[in-house]
CSV table of C-alpha atoms in Angstrom, one decimal:
chain,number,residue,atom,x,y,z
A,1,MET,CA,20.4,-23.5,7.9
A,2,ALA,CA,21.4,-20.8,5.2
A,3,LEU,CA,19.7,-20.4,1.8
A,4,ALA,CA,21.0,-18.5,-1.0
A,5,LEU,CA,18.6,-15.6,-1.7
A,6,ARG,CA,17.8,-13.8,-4.8
A,7,PRO,CA,15.7,-10.6,-5.5
A,8,PRO,CA,12.0,-11.2,-6.1
A,9,ARG,CA,11.2,-12.8,-9.5
A,10,PHE,CA,9.7,-9.8,-11.1
A,11,GLN,CA,11.6,-7.0,-9.2
A,12,PRO,CA,13.3,-4.3,-11.6
A,13,LEU,CA,17.1,-4.4,-11.1
A,14,PRO,CA,18.1,-1.6,-8.6
A,15,ALA,CA,19.8,1.7,-9.9
A,16,PRO,CA,23.7,1.5,-10.3
A,17,ILE,CA,25.7,2.2,-7.3
A,18,PRO,CA,29.0,4.0,-6.9
A,19,ALA,CA,31.6,1.7,-5.8
A,20,SER,CA,32.5,3.8,-2.8
A,21,THR,CA,29.1,3.1,-1.4
A,22,ALA,CA,28.5,-0.4,-2.9
A,23,SER,CA,29.6,-2.2,0.5
A,24,THR,CA,26.9,-0.4,2.5
A,25,THR,CA,24.0,-0.5,0.1
A,26,ALA,CA,24.2,-3.5,-1.9
A,27,LEU,CA,21.8,-6.2,-2.2
A,28,ALA,CA,22.5,-8.1,1.0
A,29,ALA,CA,21.0,-10.9,3.0
A,30,ARG,CA,21.3,-11.3,6.6
A,31,PRO,CA,20.2,-14.9,7.9
A,32,SER,CA,19.7,-15.6,11.4
A,33,SER,CA,18.2,-18.2,13.6
A,34,SER,CA,15.0,-16.9,13.5
A,35,ALA,CA,14.7,-14.3,10.7
A,36,HIS,CA,16.4,-12.7,7.7
A,37,ALA,CA,16.2,-9.7,5.6
A,38,ILE,CA,16.6,-8.9,1.9
A,39,ILE,CA,17.7,-5.3,1.4
A,40,CYS,CA,17.6,-4.0,-2.0
A,41,ALA,CA,19.9,-0.8,-3.2
A,42,ALA,CA,17.8,2.3,-2.7
A,43,ALA,CA,18.5,5.5,-4.8
A,44,ALA,CA,15.7,8.0,-4.7
A,45,SER,CA,12.3,6.9,-3.2
A,46,PRO,CA,9.9,5.8,-5.9
A,47,PHE,CA,7.3,7.8,-4.1
A,48,THR,CA,6.5,11.5,-4.0
A,49,GLU,CA,7.8,12.7,-0.9
A,50,ALA,CA,7.8,16.5,0.1
A,51,THR,CA,11.4,17.0,-1.0
A,52,SER,CA,11.0,15.3,-4.5
A,53,SER,CA,12.3,17.6,-7.2
A,54,SER,CA,10.2,15.6,-9.7
A,55,ARG,CA,7.1,16.4,-7.8
A,56,TYR,CA,7.8,20.1,-7.6
A,57,ARG,CA,8.7,20.5,-11.4
A,58,ARG,CA,5.4,18.8,-12.3
A,59,ASP,CA,3.6,21.0,-9.9
A,60,ALA,CA,5.4,24.4,-10.8
A,61,TRP,CA,2.2,25.7,-12.4
A,62,SER,CA,0.6,26.1,-8.8
A,63,TYR,CA,3.4,28.5,-7.5
A,64,ALA,CA,2.5,31.5,-9.8
A,65,ALA,CA,2.0,34.4,-7.6
A,66,SER,CA,0.0,36.7,-10.2
A,67,ASP,CA,-1.3,36.3,-13.8
A,68,GLY,CA,1.4,37.7,-15.2
A,69,ASP,CA,4.2,35.6,-13.8
A,70,SER,CA,6.4,33.7,-16.1
A,71,SER,CA,7.3,29.9,-16.1
A,72,SER,CA,10.7,30.7,-14.8
A,73,SER,CA,9.3,32.7,-11.9
A,74,SER,CA,6.9,29.9,-11.2
A,75,ALA,CA,9.8,27.4,-11.3
A,76,ALA,CA,11.6,29.7,-8.9
A,77,ALA,CA,8.8,29.8,-6.4
A,78,ALA,CA,8.6,26.1,-6.6
A,79,ALA,CA,12.3,25.6,-5.9
A,80,ALA,CA,12.1,28.0,-2.9
A,81,ALA,CA,9.2,26.0,-1.6
A,82,ALA,CA,11.0,22.7,-1.9
A,83,SER,CA,14.1,24.0,-0.3
A,84,SER,CA,12.3,25.6,2.7
A,85,GLY,CA,10.3,22.3,3.4
A,86,ARG,CA,7.3,24.4,4.7
A,87,ARG,CA,4.2,23.0,3.2
A,88,ASP,CA,2.2,25.8,4.9
A,89,ASP,CA,3.9,28.1,2.4
A,90,GLU,CA,3.3,25.7,-0.8
A,91,ILE,CA,-0.4,25.6,0.1
A,92,ALA,CA,-0.7,29.4,0.5
A,93,LEU,CA,1.3,29.7,-3.1
A,94,GLN,CA,-1.2,27.2,-4.6
A,95,LEU,CA,-4.5,28.7,-3.7
A,96,PRO,CA,-4.2,31.9,-6.4
A,97,GLU,CA,-3.5,29.6,-9.2
A,98,LEU,CA,-6.4,27.2,-8.1
A,99,ARG,CA,-8.8,29.9,-8.4
A,100,ARG,CA,-7.5,31.2,-11.7
A,101,LEU,CA,-7.8,27.5,-13.1
A,102,LEU,CA,-11.4,27.2,-11.8
A,103,GLU,CA,-12.3,30.5,-13.4
A,104,ALA,CA,-10.5,29.5,-16.7
A,105,LEU,CA,-12.3,26.1,-16.7
A,106,ARG,CA,-15.7,27.7,-16.1
A,107,ALA,CA,-15.2,30.5,-18.8
A,108,SER,CA,-14.1,27.6,-21.1
A,109,ARG,CA,-17.4,25.5,-20.4
A,110,GLY,CA,-19.5,28.9,-20.7
A,111,ARG,CA,-18.2,29.6,-24.1
A,112,GLY,CA,-18.5,26.1,-25.3
A,113,ALA,CA,-22.2,26.1,-24.3
A,114,GLU,CA,-23.0,29.4,-26.1
A,115,GLY,CA,-20.9,29.2,-29.0
A,116,GLU,CA,-20.8,25.5,-30.1
A,117,GLY,CA,-24.0,24.2,-28.5
A,118,GLY,CA,-22.0,22.2,-25.9
A,119,GLY,CA,-23.6,20.9,-22.6
A,120,GLY,CA,-21.6,23.0,-20.4
A,121,GLY,CA,-22.5,20.5,-17.6
A,122,PRO,CA,-20.4,19.2,-14.7
A,123,GLY,CA,-17.6,17.0,-15.4
A,124,ARG,CA,-16.7,13.7,-13.9
A,125,VAL,CA,-14.3,12.1,-11.3
A,126,ALA,CA,-12.4,9.2,-11.5
A,127,LEU,CA,-11.0,7.6,-8.6
A,128,VAL,CA,-8.2,5.4,-10.0
A,129,GLY,CA,-6.0,2.9,-8.1
A,130,THR,CA,-2.3,2.9,-9.1
A,131,GLY,CA,-1.3,-0.2,-7.5
A,132,PRO,CA,1.4,-0.9,-4.8
A,133,GLY,CA,4.3,1.1,-6.9
A,134,ASP,CA,5.2,-0.8,-9.9
A,135,PRO,CA,3.9,1.2,-12.9
A,136,GLU,CA,3.5,-1.9,-15.2
A,137,LEU,CA,0.9,-3.1,-12.5
A,138,LEU,CA,-1.5,-0.4,-13.6
A,139,THR,CA,-4.6,-1.5,-15.4
A,140,LEU,CA,-5.2,-0.3,-19.1
A,141,LYS,CA,-8.5,1.4,-18.0
A,142,ALA,CA,-6.3,3.4,-15.5
A,143,VAL,CA,-3.7,4.5,-17.9
A,144,ARG,CA,-6.4,5.7,-20.3
A,145,ALA,CA,-8.2,7.7,-17.4
A,146,ILE,CA,-4.9,9.4,-16.4
A,147,GLU,CA,-3.9,10.3,-20.2
A,148,ALA,CA,-7.3,11.9,-20.5
A,149,ALA,CA,-7.3,13.9,-17.4
A,150,ASP,CA,-7.8,17.8,-17.1
A,151,LEU,CA,-6.4,17.8,-13.6
A,152,VAL,CA,-4.9,15.1,-11.4
A,153,LEU,CA,-4.9,15.0,-7.6
A,154,TYR,CA,-2.5,12.5,-6.2
A,155,ASP,CA,-1.3,10.9,-3.0
A,156,ARG,CA,2.0,10.5,-1.5
A,157,LEU,CA,2.1,6.8,-2.6
A,158,VAL,CA,1.7,7.4,-6.2
A,159,SER,CA,5.1,6.9,-7.8
A,160,ASN,CA,6.9,9.6,-10.2
A,161,ASP,CA,6.7,6.7,-13.0
A,162,VAL,CA,2.9,6.9,-12.8
A,163,LEU,CA,2.8,10.7,-12.8
A,164,ASP,CA,4.9,10.6,-16.1
A,165,LEU,CA,1.9,9.2,-17.9
A,166,VAL,CA,-0.2,12.4,-17.3
A,167,GLY,CA,-0.8,14.2,-20.5
A,168,GLU,CA,1.3,17.5,-21.1
A,169,GLY,CA,-1.9,19.8,-20.9
A,170,ALA,CA,-3.1,18.5,-17.6
A,171,ARG,CA,-2.3,19.9,-14.3
A,172,LEU,CA,-1.2,18.0,-11.2
A,173,LEU,CA,-1.9,18.9,-7.6
A,174,TYR,CA,-0.4,17.1,-4.7
A,175,VAL,CA,-2.9,16.3,-1.7
A,176,GLY,CA,-1.0,13.7,0.0
A,177,LYS,CA,-0.9,12.7,3.7
A,178,THR,CA,1.7,11.4,5.8
A,179,ALA,CA,2.0,10.5,9.4
A,180,GLY,CA,1.8,13.6,11.3
A,181,TYR,CA,0.9,15.8,8.4
A,182,HIS,CA,-1.8,16.2,5.7
A,183,SER,CA,-1.3,18.5,3.0
A,184,ARG,CA,-4.8,18.8,2.5
A,185,THR,CA,-7.7,17.8,5.0
A,186,GLN,CA,-10.1,15.3,3.5
A,187,GLU,CA,-12.8,17.9,3.6
A,188,GLU,CA,-10.6,20.1,1.5
A,189,ILE,CA,-10.0,17.3,-0.8
A,190,HIS,CA,-13.9,16.8,-1.1
A,191,GLU,CA,-14.2,20.4,-2.1
A,192,LEU,CA,-11.5,20.5,-4.5
A,193,LEU,CA,-13.0,17.6,-6.3
A,194,LEU,CA,-16.3,18.9,-6.4
A,195,SER,CA,-15.3,22.4,-7.4
A,196,PHE,CA,-13.5,21.2,-10.5
A,197,ALA,CA,-15.9,18.9,-11.6
A,198,GLU,CA,-18.8,21.5,-11.4
A,199,ALA,CA,-16.5,23.5,-13.5
A,200,GLY,CA,-16.6,20.8,-16.4
A,201,ALA,CA,-13.2,19.4,-15.7
A,202,ASN,CA,-12.2,15.7,-16.2
A,203,VAL,CA,-10.6,15.1,-12.8
A,204,VAL,CA,-8.7,12.0,-11.8
A,205,ARG,CA,-7.9,11.2,-8.2
A,206,LEU,CA,-4.8,9.1,-7.9
A,207,LYS,CA,-4.5,6.8,-5.1
A,208,GLY,CA,-1.8,4.1,-4.2
A,209,GLY,CA,-3.1,0.6,-4.2
A,210,ASP,CA,-7.0,0.2,-4.6
A,211,PRO,CA,-9.2,3.3,-3.9
A,212,LEU,CA,-11.8,1.3,-1.9
A,213,VAL,CA,-9.2,-0.7,0.2
A,214,PHE,CA,-8.1,1.7,3.1
A,215,GLY,CA,-8.0,4.6,0.4
A,216,ARG,CA,-10.9,6.7,1.7
A,217,GLY,CA,-12.3,6.4,-1.7
A,218,GLY,CA,-15.7,5.5,-0.4
A,219,GLU,CA,-16.0,8.8,1.5
A,220,GLU,CA,-14.9,10.9,-1.7
A,221,MET,CA,-17.3,8.7,-3.9
A,222,ASP,CA,-20.4,9.3,-1.5
A,223,PHE,CA,-19.7,13.0,-1.0
A,224,LEU,CA,-19.5,13.4,-4.6
A,225,GLN,CA,-22.6,11.5,-5.6
A,226,GLN,CA,-24.6,13.4,-3.0
A,227,GLN,CA,-23.7,16.5,-4.9
A,228,GLY,CA,-24.8,15.1,-8.3
A,229,ILE,CA,-21.2,14.4,-9.6
A,230,ARG,CA,-20.7,11.3,-11.7
A,231,VAL,CA,-17.9,9.1,-10.2
A,232,GLU,CA,-16.0,6.3,-11.8
A,233,VAL,CA,-14.0,4.0,-9.6
A,234,ILE,CA,-11.1,2.2,-11.5
A,235,PRO,CA,-9.7,-0.5,-9.1
A,236,GLY,CA,-6.0,-0.9,-8.6
A,237,ILE,CA,-4.2,-4.1,-7.6
A,238,THR,CA,-4.2,-3.6,-3.6
A,239,SER,CA,-0.8,-3.9,-2.0
A,240,ALA,CA,-1.7,-7.1,-0.4
A,241,SER,CA,-2.2,-8.9,-3.8
A,242,GLY,CA,0.7,-7.1,-5.6
A,243,ILE,CA,3.3,-7.6,-2.8
A,244,ALA,CA,2.3,-11.5,-2.0
A,245,ALA,CA,2.5,-12.2,-5.6
A,246,GLU,CA,6.0,-10.6,-5.9
A,247,LEU,CA,7.2,-12.8,-2.9
A,248,GLY,CA,5.5,-15.8,-4.1
A,249,ILE,CA,3.1,-15.8,-1.1
A,250,PRO,CA,-0.4,-17.2,-1.8
A,251,LEU,CA,-2.6,-15.3,0.2
A,252,THR,CA,-4.9,-18.5,0.8
A,253,HIS,CA,-3.6,-22.0,0.1
A,254,ARG,CA,-5.6,-25.3,0.5
A,255,GLY,CA,-5.0,-27.1,3.6
A,256,VAL,CA,-2.9,-24.1,5.0
A,257,SER,CA,-5.1,-20.8,4.8
A,258,THR,CA,-8.8,-20.8,4.2
A,259,SER,CA,-9.2,-17.1,4.4
A,260,VAL,CA,-7.5,-13.7,4.4
A,261,ARG,CA,-8.1,-10.7,6.5
A,262,PHE,CA,-7.1,-7.0,5.7
A,263,LEU,CA,-6.4,-5.0,8.9
A,264,THR,CA,-5.6,-1.1,9.0
A,265,GLY,CA,-2.8,-0.2,11.4
A,266,HIS,CA,-4.3,3.3,12.0
A,267,SER,CA,-7.3,4.3,14.2
A,268,ARG,CA,-9.7,6.8,12.9
A,269,ASN,CA,-8.7,9.1,15.8
A,270,GLY,CA,-4.9,8.3,15.4
A,271,GLY,CA,-4.8,6.3,18.8
A,272,PRO,CA,-1.6,4.3,19.7
A,273,ASP,CA,-3.3,1.0,19.7
A,274,PRO,CA,-6.2,0.8,17.2
A,275,LEU,CA,-6.0,-3.0,16.5
A,276,TYR,CA,-8.5,-4.1,19.0
A,277,VAL,CA,-9.7,-6.6,16.6
A,278,ALA,CA,-6.6,-9.0,17.7
A,279,GLU,CA,-8.7,-11.3,19.5
A,280,ASN,CA,-10.8,-12.1,16.6
A,281,ALA,CA,-7.9,-12.0,14.1
A,282,ALA,CA,-5.7,-14.6,16.0
A,283,ASP,CA,-6.8,-17.4,13.7
A,284,PRO,CA,-4.1,-19.8,12.6
A,285,ASP,CA,-6.0,-20.7,9.4
A,286,THR,CA,-6.3,-17.0,8.5
A,287,THR,CA,-3.7,-15.0,6.7
A,288,LEU,CA,-3.5,-11.7,8.2
A,289,VAL,CA,-2.4,-8.5,6.0
A,290,VAL,CA,-1.8,-5.3,8.0
A,291,TYR,CA,-1.5,-2.0,6.1
A,292,MET,CA,0.1,1.1,7.6
A,293,GLY,CA,1.0,-1.0,10.6
A,294,LEU,CA,4.7,-0.2,11.4
A,295,SER,CA,3.8,2.2,14.5
A,296,THR,CA,1.2,-0.3,16.0
A,297,LEU,CA,3.1,-3.7,15.3
A,298,PRO,CA,4.7,-3.5,18.7
A,299,SER,CA,1.2,-3.6,20.4
A,300,LEU,CA,-0.4,-5.9,17.7
A,301,ALA,CA,2.1,-8.8,17.9
A,302,PRO,CA,1.9,-9.7,21.5
A,303,LYS,CA,-2.0,-9.2,21.4
A,304,LEU,CA,-2.1,-12.0,18.6
A,305,MET,CA,0.1,-14.3,20.5
A,306,LYS,CA,-2.0,-13.5,23.6
A,307,HIS,CA,-5.1,-14.5,21.8
A,308,GLY,CA,-3.6,-17.8,20.4
A,309,LEU,CA,-1.7,-17.2,17.4
A,310,PRO,CA,1.5,-19.5,17.8
A,311,PRO,CA,4.7,-17.3,18.3
A,312,ASP,CA,6.4,-19.3,15.6
A,313,THR,CA,3.7,-18.2,13.0
A,314,PRO,CA,5.7,-17.1,9.9
A,315,ALA,CA,5.5,-13.2,9.0
A,316,VAL,CA,7.0,-10.7,6.8
A,317,ALA,CA,7.3,-7.0,6.7
A,318,VAL,CA,7.8,-5.3,3.3
A,319,GLU,CA,8.8,-2.0,2.6
A,320,ARG,CA,8.2,-0.2,-0.5
A,321,GLY,CA,7.2,-3.4,-2.2
A,322,THR,CA,7.3,-4.0,-5.9
A,323,THR,CA,9.6,-1.1,-6.5
A,324,PRO,CA,13.4,-1.1,-6.9
A,325,GLN,CA,13.7,0.0,-3.4
A,326,GLN,CA,12.1,-3.0,-1.8
A,327,ARG,CA,13.2,-4.4,1.5
A,328,MET,CA,11.7,-7.1,3.3
A,329,VAL,CA,12.2,-8.8,6.8
A,330,PHE,CA,11.1,-12.4,7.3
A,331,ALA,CA,10.6,-13.6,10.8
A,332,MET,CA,8.5,-15.5,13.2
A,333,LEU,CA,5.8,-13.5,15.0
A,334,LYS,CA,7.7,-13.5,18.2
A,335,ASP,CA,10.7,-12.0,16.5
A,336,LEU,CA,9.2,-9.6,14.0
A,337,VAL,CA,9.2,-6.7,16.0
A,338,ASN,CA,12.8,-6.7,16.8
A,339,GLU,CA,13.8,-7.6,13.4
A,340,VAL,CA,11.8,-4.8,11.9
A,341,LYS,CA,13.5,-2.3,14.3
A,342,SER,CA,17.0,-3.8,13.5
A,343,GLU,CA,16.3,-3.0,10.0
A,344,ASP,CA,14.9,0.4,10.4
A,345,LEU,CA,12.0,-0.2,8.0
A,346,VAL,CA,10.1,3.0,7.1
A,347,SER,CA,6.5,3.7,5.6
A,348,PRO,CA,5.3,2.3,3.3
A,349,THR,CA,5.4,-1.2,4.9
A,350,LEU,CA,3.0,-3.9,4.6
A,351,ILE,CA,2.9,-6.9,6.8
A,352,ILE,CA,1.7,-10.3,6.2
A,353,ILE,CA,1.2,-12.8,9.0
A,354,GLY,CA,0.3,-16.4,8.6
A,355,LYS,CA,1.4,-19.8,7.7
A,356,VAL,CA,1.5,-19.1,4.0
A,357,VAL,CA,4.5,-16.9,4.5
A,358,ALA,CA,6.7,-20.0,4.7
A,359,LEU,CA,5.6,-21.1,1.2
A,360,SER,CA,7.6,-18.2,-0.1
A,361,PRO,CA,11.0,-19.1,-1.8
A,362,PHE,CA,12.6,-16.5,0.4
A,363,TRP,CA,11.4,-18.0,3.9
A,364,ILE,CA,14.2,-19.2,6.0
A,365,ASP,CA,12.6,-21.0,9.2
A,366,SER,CA,14.9,-22.3,11.9
A,367,SER,CA,12.3,-24.6,13.3
A,368,LYS,CA,12.4,-27.6,11.1
A,369,GLN,CA,9.3,-28.7,13.0
A,370,GLY,CA,7.4,-25.9,11.9
A,371,ALA,CA,8.2,-26.0,8.3
A,372,GLN,CA,7.6,-29.9,8.2
A,373,SER,CA,4.1,-29.3,9.7
A,374,ILE,CA,3.2,-27.0,6.9
A,375,GLU,CA,4.6,-29.4,4.3
A,376,ASN,CA,2.7,-32.3,5.8
A,377,LEU,CA,-0.5,-30.4,5.6
A,378,TYR,CA,-0.1,-29.5,2.1
A,379,ALA,CA,0.8,-33.2,1.3
A,380,ALA,CA,-2.3,-34.6,3.1
A,381,GLU,CA,-4.6,-32.0,1.4
A,382,THR,CA,-3.4,-32.8,-2.1
A,383,LYS,CA,-4.1,-36.5,-1.6
A,384,ARG,CA,-7.7,-35.9,-0.8
């Protein structure tokens, strides 16, 4: 059966689309016997990709070649780096200004200690979670930390709307990672955080989602604390919670799912099949949430079914969840891989697998028996 579909309840309206392209990019639903996709009109990505003009404007300070460079020449260097697309060039351009900024911070702290009796001690680092993309999901504590920062190191999945909250006098530095390329190694990020904190800066490390859920925040916190740097962790709404709420999917539900499990789709060494936990994860009463799992979904789905998860288990893959560019594909587990490929979803995409997915108002299930079994479970539980 076909159901009328609507955008998620709290999703912002898509950007206006020219009439000439509306037929191919407007909001659309494609129901089928086993799956459906909801595709929202997508203008620019809300995330800071390498070619984001907004990102290069905010980072223009880091492209000055010498102390005497004007802002116009910095902007020109930034534009050249953006057009070339070579991130090796942008890193080389950033290094001189990074050194100068460190020297300025150290000199400022030294003058404060001598002239004003200031402490002159190390600054602090705040690891701040920015949530799944919607800037309205930021906590008040996160907003205050961002506004008070001297220096902000931010990841790829931090939206430009969030970066707009950074104070005018603060400096921004992109340290994002994407598949096949890391603008900075994790060790370099550690050293940047340490160097600026030792110089007395109030450093904010912005991460998508929650810093301590597949965000490597624990590694950064451990490194800095060992060096005597004070670290504050400001949690963010992790993608599992934010996106599930957006789609009306309860991660746990009485009589349907008794637990939830977060999995990563990336192995530490970048192997093609890191989800060796499939044998233990194939529990029909558990909701599985897979982060960064697009590349390994083709191997994960068959493994889950091989180890006992029913092929008709409801599932959904959500690209750029909670943003105006959100796209989502609902399907039974046995069809999910093909449907995701058909819709050509891209990173970042979150995958939710479990019976609770069928409780979403956007679920279409061709198997009346499967839908009825979930309804019966819920009805029986509520009578207890």
